[in-house]
CSV table of C-alpha atoms in Angstrom, one decimal:
chain,number,residue,atom,x,y,z
A,1,UNK,CA,92.0,80.5,74.3
A,2,UNK,CA,90.6,82.8,71.6
A,3,UNK,CA,89.1,80.8,68.7
A,4,UNK,CA,87.4,81.8,65.5
A,5,UNK,CA,83.6,82.2,65.5
A,6,UNK,CA,81.9,78.8,65.3
A,7,UNK,CA,85.0,76.8,66.2
A,8,UNK,CA,86.0,75.0,69.3
A,9,UNK,CA,88.8,73.1,70.8
A,10,UNK,CA,87.2,69.7,70.0
A,11,UNK,CA,88.1,67.9,66.7
A,12,UNK,CA,85.9,69.1,63.9
A,13,UNK,CA,83.5,66.8,62.1
A,14,UNK,CA,83.5,67.7,58.4
A,15,UNK,CA,80.2,67.4,56.5
A,16,UNK,CA,80.6,66.5,52.8
A,17,UNK,CA,77.2,67.9,51.9
A,18,UNK,CA,77.3,71.4,50.3
A,19,UNK,CA,76.1,74.0,52.7
A,20,UNK,CA,73.5,76.5,51.6
A,21,UNK,CA,75.0,80.0,51.0
A,22,UNK,CA,72.8,82.7,52.6
A,23,UNK,CA,71.7,85.5,50.4
A,24,UNK,CA,72.5,88.2,52.9
A,25,UNK,CA,75.2,87.7,55.5
A,26,UNK,CA,74.1,88.9,58.9
A,27,UNK,CA,76.6,90.4,61.4
A,28,UNK,CA,75.8,89.5,65.0
A,29,UNK,CA,75.9,92.2,67.6
A,30,UNK,CA,78.3,90.6,70.0
A,31,UNK,CA,81.0,92.0,72.2
A,32,UNK,CA,83.9,92.9,70.1
A,33,UNK,CA,87.5,92.8,71.2
A,34,UNK,CA,89.9,95.6,70.8
A,35,UNK,CA,89.8,99.3,71.9
A,36,UNK,CA,86.5,101.2,71.9
A,37,UNK,CA,85.7,102.8,68.7
A,38,UNK,CA,87.9,100.5,66.6
A,39,UNK,CA,85.1,98.0,65.8
A,40,UNK,CA,82.4,98.8,63.3
A,41,UNK,CA,80.0,96.5,65.0
A,42,UNK,CA,80.3,95.8,68.7
A,43,UNK,CA,78.5,95.9,72.0
A,44,UNK,CA,75.6,98.4,71.9
A,45,UNK,CA,74.9,100.0,75.2
A,46,UNK,CA,75.3,103.2,77.2
A,47,UNK,CA,79.0,102.5,77.8
A,48,UNK,CA,79.6,102.4,74.1
A,49,UNK,CA,77.8,105.8,73.6
A,50,UNK,CA,79.9,107.3,76.4
A,51,UNK,CA,83.1,106.0,74.9
A,52,UNK,CA,82.1,107.5,71.5
A,53,UNK,CA,81.3,110.9,73.1
A,54,UNK,CA,84.6,110.8,75.0
A,55,UNK,CA,86.7,110.0,71.9
A,56,UNK,CA,84.9,112.7,69.9
A,57,UNK,CA,85.3,115.3,72.6
A,58,UNK,CA,89.0,114.6,73.1
A,59,UNK,CA,89.6,114.9,69.3
A,60,UNK,CA,87.7,118.2,69.2
A,61,UNK,CA,89.2,119.6,72.4
A,62,UNK,CA,87.8,122.2,74.8
A,63,UNK,CA,87.6,126.0,74.8
A,64,UNK,CA,87.6,128.1,77.9
A,65,UNK,CA,87.9,131.9,78.3
A,66,UNK,CA,88.7,133.4,81.6
A,67,UNK,CA,89.0,137.1,82.6
A,68,UNK,CA,90.9,138.3,85.6
A,69,UNK,CA,90.1,141.7,87.2
A,70,UNK,CA,91.8,143.5,90.1
A,71,UNK,CA,94.3,146.1,91.0
A,72,UNK,CA,97.9,145.7,90.1
A,73,UNK,CA,100.1,143.7,92.5
A,74,UNK,CA,97.3,141.3,93.7
A,75,UNK,CA,98.9,138.3,91.9
A,76,UNK,CA,96.4,137.8,89.0
A,77,UNK,CA,99.1,136.5,86.6
A,78,UNK,CA,100.6,134.2,89.2
A,79,UNK,CA,97.2,132.8,90.1
A,80,UNK,CA,96.3,132.0,86.5
A,81,UNK,CA,99.7,130.3,86.0
A,82,UNK,CA,99.2,128.3,89.2
A,83,UNK,CA,95.7,127.3,88.2
A,84,UNK,CA,96.7,125.9,84.8
A,85,UNK,CA,100.2,124.9,85.9
A,86,UNK,CA,101.7,126.7,82.9
A,87,UNK,CA,102.9,130.1,81.9
A,88,UNK,CA,99.7,131.2,80.3
A,89,UNK,CA,99.3,134.7,81.6
A,90,UNK,CA,100.9,137.6,79.8
A,91,UNK,CA,103.3,139.5,82.0
A,92,UNK,CA,105.8,142.2,80.9
A,93,UNK,CA,109.4,141.4,81.6
A,94,UNK,CA,110.6,144.8,82.7
A,95,UNK,CA,107.9,147.5,82.1
A,96,UNK,CA,108.9,151.1,81.9
A,97,UNK,CA,107.6,153.7,84.4
A,98,UNK,CA,105.0,154.9,81.9
A,99,UNK,CA,103.7,151.3,81.3
A,100,UNK,CA,103.3,150.3,84.9
A,101,UNK,CA,100.0,152.1,85.5
A,102,UNK,CA,97.9,152.6,82.4
A,103,UNK,CA,95.9,155.9,82.3
A,104,UNK,CA,92.7,154.0,81.4
A,105,UNK,CA,91.6,150.4,81.8
A,106,UNK,CA,92.9,148.2,79.0
A,107,UNK,CA,91.8,144.8,77.9
A,108,UNK,CA,94.5,142.4,76.8
A,109,UNK,CA,93.9,138.8,75.7
A,110,UNK,CA,96.3,136.0,75.0
A,111,UNK,CA,95.4,132.4,73.8
A,112,UNK,CA,97.3,129.2,74.5
A,113,UNK,CA,96.7,125.6,73.7
A,114,UNK,CA,97.5,123.4,76.7
A,115,UNK,CA,97.4,119.6,76.8
A,116,UNK,CA,97.2,117.3,79.7
A,117,UNK,CA,96.8,113.5,79.5
A,118,UNK,CA,95.8,113.7,75.8
A,119,UNK,CA,93.1,116.3,76.4
A,120,UNK,CA,93.7,119.6,74.6
A,121,UNK,CA,92.2,122.9,75.8
A,122,UNK,CA,92.2,126.2,74.0
A,123,UNK,CA,92.6,128.7,76.9
A,124,UNK,CA,92.1,132.4,76.5
A,125,UNK,CA,93.2,134.6,79.4
A,126,UNK,CA,91.9,138.2,79.4
A,127,UNK,CA,93.7,140.7,81.7
A,128,UNK,CA,92.5,144.2,82.6
A,129,UNK,CA,95.5,146.3,83.6
A,130,UNK,CA,94.7,149.7,85.0
A,131,UNK,CA,91.5,148.6,86.8
A,132,UNK,CA,91.3,150.3,90.2
A,133,UNK,CA,94.7,151.8,90.0
A,134,UNK,CA,93.7,155.4,89.5
A,135,UNK,CA,92.6,158.0,92.1
A,136,UNK,CA,89.4,158.5,90.2
A,137,UNK,CA,88.0,155.1,89.2
A,138,UNK,CA,84.6,156.4,88.0
A,139,UNK,CA,83.2,154.1,85.3
A,140,UNK,CA,86.4,152.1,85.1
A,141,UNK,CA,84.2,149.0,84.5
A,142,UNK,CA,82.9,150.4,81.1
A,143,UNK,CA,85.7,148.9,79.0
A,144,UNK,CA,85.2,145.5,80.6
A,145,UNK,CA,81.5,145.5,80.0
A,146,UNK,CA,82.0,146.7,76.4
A,147,UNK,CA,84.5,143.9,75.8
A,148,UNK,CA,82.2,141.2,77.2
A,149,UNK,CA,79.2,142.4,75.1
A,150,UNK,CA,81.4,142.6,72.0
A,151,UNK,CA,82.1,138.9,72.4
A,152,UNK,CA,78.4,138.1,72.7
A,153,UNK,CA,77.8,140.2,69.6
A,154,UNK,CA,80.5,138.4,67.6
A,155,UNK,CA,78.9,135.0,68.5
A,156,UNK,CA,75.4,136.3,67.6
A,157,UNK,CA,76.5,137.5,64.2
A,158,UNK,CA,77.9,134.1,63.4
A,159,UNK,CA,74.8,132.4,64.7
A,160,UNK,CA,72.3,134.3,62.6
A,161,UNK,CA,74.0,133.7,59.3
A,162,UNK,CA,72.1,131.7,56.8
A,163,UNK,CA,75.1,129.5,56.2
A,164,UNK,CA,76.7,128.9,59.5
A,165,UNK,CA,80.0,127.4,60.4
A,166,UNK,CA,80.0,123.9,61.7
A,167,UNK,CA,81.6,125.1,64.9
A,168,UNK,CA,81.2,128.8,65.8
A,169,UNK,CA,84.4,130.2,67.3
A,170,UNK,CA,83.6,130.9,71.0
A,171,UNK,CA,85.3,134.0,72.4
A,172,UNK,CA,82.7,134.7,75.1
A,173,UNK,CA,84.0,135.2,78.6
A,174,UNK,CA,82.9,132.1,80.6
A,175,UNK,CA,84.2,133.3,84.0
A,176,UNK,CA,85.4,136.5,85.5
A,177,UNK,CA,87.7,136.1,88.5
A,178,UNK,CA,87.5,139.3,90.7
A,179,UNK,CA,90.4,139.8,93.1
A,180,UNK,CA,89.5,141.4,96.4
A,181,UNK,CA,92.5,143.1,98.3
A,182,UNK,CA,93.2,141.2,101.6
A,183,UNK,CA,92.3,144.2,103.8
A,184,UNK,CA,90.3,142.2,106.3
A,185,UNK,CA,87.6,144.8,106.3
A,186,UNK,CA,84.4,145.2,104.3
A,187,UNK,CA,84.2,145.3,100.5
A,188,UNK,CA,85.0,148.7,99.0
A,189,UNK,CA,82.4,150.7,97.0
A,190,UNK,CA,84.5,149.9,93.9
A,191,UNK,CA,84.2,146.2,94.5
A,192,UNK,CA,80.4,146.3,95.1
A,193,UNK,CA,79.7,148.5,92.1
A,194,UNK,CA,81.8,146.3,89.8
A,195,UNK,CA,80.2,143.0,90.9
A,196,UNK,CA,76.7,144.5,90.8
A,197,UNK,CA,77.1,145.5,87.2
A,198,UNK,CA,79.2,142.5,85.9
A,199,UNK,CA,77.2,139.7,87.7
A,200,UNK,CA,74.3,140.5,85.3
A,201,UNK,CA,76.2,139.6,82.2
A,202,UNK,CA,79.0,137.2,83.2
A,203,UNK,CA,79.8,134.6,85.9
A,204,UNK,CA,81.7,136.5,88.6
A,205,UNK,CA,83.9,134.5,91.0
A,206,UNK,CA,85.3,136.6,93.9
A,207,UNK,CA,88.6,135.6,95.4
A,208,UNK,CA,90.7,137.0,98.3
A,209,UNK,CA,94.0,137.7,96.8
A,210,UNK,CA,97.2,136.8,98.7
A,211,UNK,CA,95.2,135.1,101.4
A,212,UNK,CA,98.5,134.0,103.1
A,213,UNK,CA,98.8,137.5,104.4
A,214,UNK,CA,95.8,137.0,106.7
A,215,UNK,CA,95.7,134.8,109.8
A,216,UNK,CA,93.1,132.0,109.9
A,217,UNK,CA,90.8,134.1,112.2
A,218,UNK,CA,91.2,137.2,110.0
A,219,UNK,CA,90.4,135.2,106.9
A,220,UNK,CA,87.3,133.6,108.3
A,221,UNK,CA,86.0,137.0,109.6
A,222,UNK,CA,86.8,138.6,106.2
A,223,UNK,CA,84.9,135.9,104.4
A,224,UNK,CA,81.9,136.4,106.6
A,225,UNK,CA,81.9,140.1,106.0
A,226,UNK,CA,82.1,139.7,102.2
A,227,UNK,CA,79.2,137.2,102.3
A,228,UNK,CA,77.1,139.7,104.2
A,229,UNK,CA,78.0,142.4,101.8
A,230,UNK,CA,77.0,140.3,98.8
A,231,UNK,CA,73.7,139.4,100.4
A,232,UNK,CA,72.9,142.9,101.5
A,233,UNK,CA,73.5,144.4,98.0
A,234,UNK,CA,71.8,141.4,96.2
A,235,UNK,CA,74.9,140.5,94.2
A,236,UNK,CA,74.5,137.1,92.6
A,237,UNK,CA,77.9,135.5,92.0
A,238,UNK,CA,78.7,132.0,90.8
A,239,UNK,CA,77.2,129.5,91.5
A,240,UNK,CA,73.8,131.4,91.2
A,241,UNK,CA,71.0,130.1,93.4
A,242,UNK,CA,68.5,130.5,90.6
A,243,UNK,CA,69.8,127.5,88.8
A,244,UNK,CA,69.7,124.9,91.6
A,245,UNK,CA,67.0,122.8,90.0
A,246,UNK,CA,68.6,119.4,90.7
A,247,UNK,CA,68.8,118.4,94.4
A,248,UNK,CA,72.3,117.0,94.0
A,249,UNK,CA,73.5,120.2,92.3
A,250,UNK,CA,71.9,122.3,95.1
A,251,UNK,CA,73.9,120.4,97.7
A,252,UNK,CA,77.1,120.8,95.8
A,253,UNK,CA,76.5,124.5,95.1
A,254,UNK,CA,75.7,125.1,98.8
A,255,UNK,CA,79.1,123.7,99.8
A,256,UNK,CA,80.7,125.9,97.2
A,257,UNK,CA,78.8,129.0,98.4
A,258,UNK,CA,80.1,128.4,102.0
A,259,UNK,CA,83.6,128.9,100.6
A,260,UNK,CA,82.8,132.1,98.6
A,261,UNK,CA,85.0,134.1,98.3
A,262,UNK,CA,87.8,131.6,97.7
A,263,UNK,CA,91.0,132.3,99.4
A,264,UNK,CA,93.8,131.8,96.9
A,265,UNK,CA,97.6,131.6,97.1
A,266,UNK,CA,99.5,131.7,93.9
A,267,UNK,CA,103.0,130.5,93.3
A,268,UNK,CA,105.3,130.2,90.3
A,269,UNK,CA,108.3,128.4,91.9
A,270,UNK,CA,108.6,124.7,92.5
A,271,UNK,CA,109.8,123.2,95.8
A,272,UNK,CA,110.7,119.7,97.0
A,273,UNK,CA,108.0,118.3,99.4
A,274,UNK,CA,108.1,114.6,100.5
A,275,UNK,CA,110.0,113.7,97.3
A,276,UNK,CA,107.6,115.6,95.0
A,277,UNK,CA,108.1,118.8,93.1
A,278,UNK,CA,105.1,121.1,93.9
A,279,UNK,CA,104.3,124.7,93.3
A,280,UNK,CA,104.3,126.7,96.5
A,281,UNK,CA,105.4,129.7,98.5
A,282,UNK,CA,108.3,129.2,100.9
A,283,UNK,CA,108.1,130.8,104.3
A,284,UNK,CA,109.9,130.5,107.6
A,285,UNK,CA,107.2,128.1,108.9
A,286,UNK,CA,107.1,125.9,105.8
A,287,UNK,CA,105.8,125.7,102.3
A,288,UNK,CA,102.3,126.8,101.3
A,289,UNK,CA,101.3,124.6,98.3
A,290,UNK,CA,99.7,126.7,95.6
A,291,UNK,CA,98.3,123.8,93.6
A,292,UNK,CA,94.5,124.0,93.8
A,293,UNK,CA,92.2,122.9,91.1
A,294,UNK,CA,88.6,124.3,91.0
A,295,UNK,CA,88.4,123.2,87.3
A,296,UNK,CA,85.7,120.6,87.8
A,297,UNK,CA,83.1,123.3,87.1
A,298,UNK,CA,84.4,124.6,83.8
A,299,UNK,CA,81.5,123.0,81.8
A,300,UNK,CA,79.0,124.5,84.3
A,301,UNK,CA,80.5,127.9,83.7
A,302,UNK,CA,80.2,127.5,80.0
A,303,UNK,CA,76.6,126.2,80.2
A,304,UNK,CA,75.5,129.2,82.3
A,305,UNK,CA,77.2,131.5,80.0
A,306,UNK,CA,75.5,130.1,76.9
A,307,UNK,CA,72.0,129.4,78.4
A,308,UNK,CA,71.7,132.4,80.6
A,309,UNK,CA,74.0,135.4,80.0
A,310,UNK,CA,74.3,135.0,76.2
A,311,UNK,CA,70.6,134.1,75.9
A,312,UNK,CA,69.6,137.3,77.7
A,313,UNK,CA,71.9,139.3,75.4
A,314,UNK,CA,70.5,137.6,72.3
A,315,UNK,CA,66.9,138.2,73.3
A,316,UNK,CA,67.6,141.9,74.0
A,317,UNK,CA,69.4,142.4,70.7
A,318,UNK,CA,66.8,140.6,68.6
A,319,UNK,CA,64.0,142.7,70.2
A,320,UNK,CA,65.9,145.9,69.4
A,321,UNK,CA,66.3,144.9,65.8
A,322,UNK,CA,62.5,144.1,65.5
A,323,UNK,CA,61.4,147.5,66.8
A,324,UNK,CA,60.0,149.9,64.1
């Protein structure tokens, strides 16, 4: 049974002599009852530090900015909605004929705050309508590169101020998901040119759109061809092999690279499967579940963005400003 400090279940023996009053009362560092973070003095150890970090991070929340690039009709909006299990991607209800295919590549961003199990995340989804939809797609990646560099520049301007904000707003693109059409052949020149240019400034994650249109044999062969194309043209997609310093990270990244490009199936309708409501696509052969969650590497994407891509941009811009 819980008792007060210094007491027991045995009868107390009262001493009539006056006890000496200490000049300074000491607080023992003992295990404190109650939830973590509620006691001023409690058990001091690694677990306590981890609990403090977890509580502080959950209060602050997370920020993640994702960009989706690909031709119209490849399921970019559906994939993002499936990924985060919420309607977070902007999609016109009934676009007019003039709005369906933009004449030039446009960059549209929309921000949502989603919450799951008490954890809040500020998610920004950047879409690029018009990419690859024209007959002449020369330099169609320029608006995308400009947008990514503008976010680096905005962060750099806040960072070099004498009086900086306690938390700089982060609009930098942490990951660019590039949708490859499920042709079953080799990568197109447009795909190669885009990934060659963008992989130098942002984390590029290639995915095979609408992978359920391919058979298992066609999908495996298509993946192998894409991997050969990436290796032949020296295109470094996420996870980059240059950052495999830790042996455990190297083993994990090698398993991820074997699955590059990811084969994705998006769905925005729920179906009943074994008594559960799941997102999926219904076919004559059954239901293809669209709930996949490669979100365990969000922090890794953010770290590489800050320590590698943004750092390269910062060094280049500061060297330019120091030139006579």
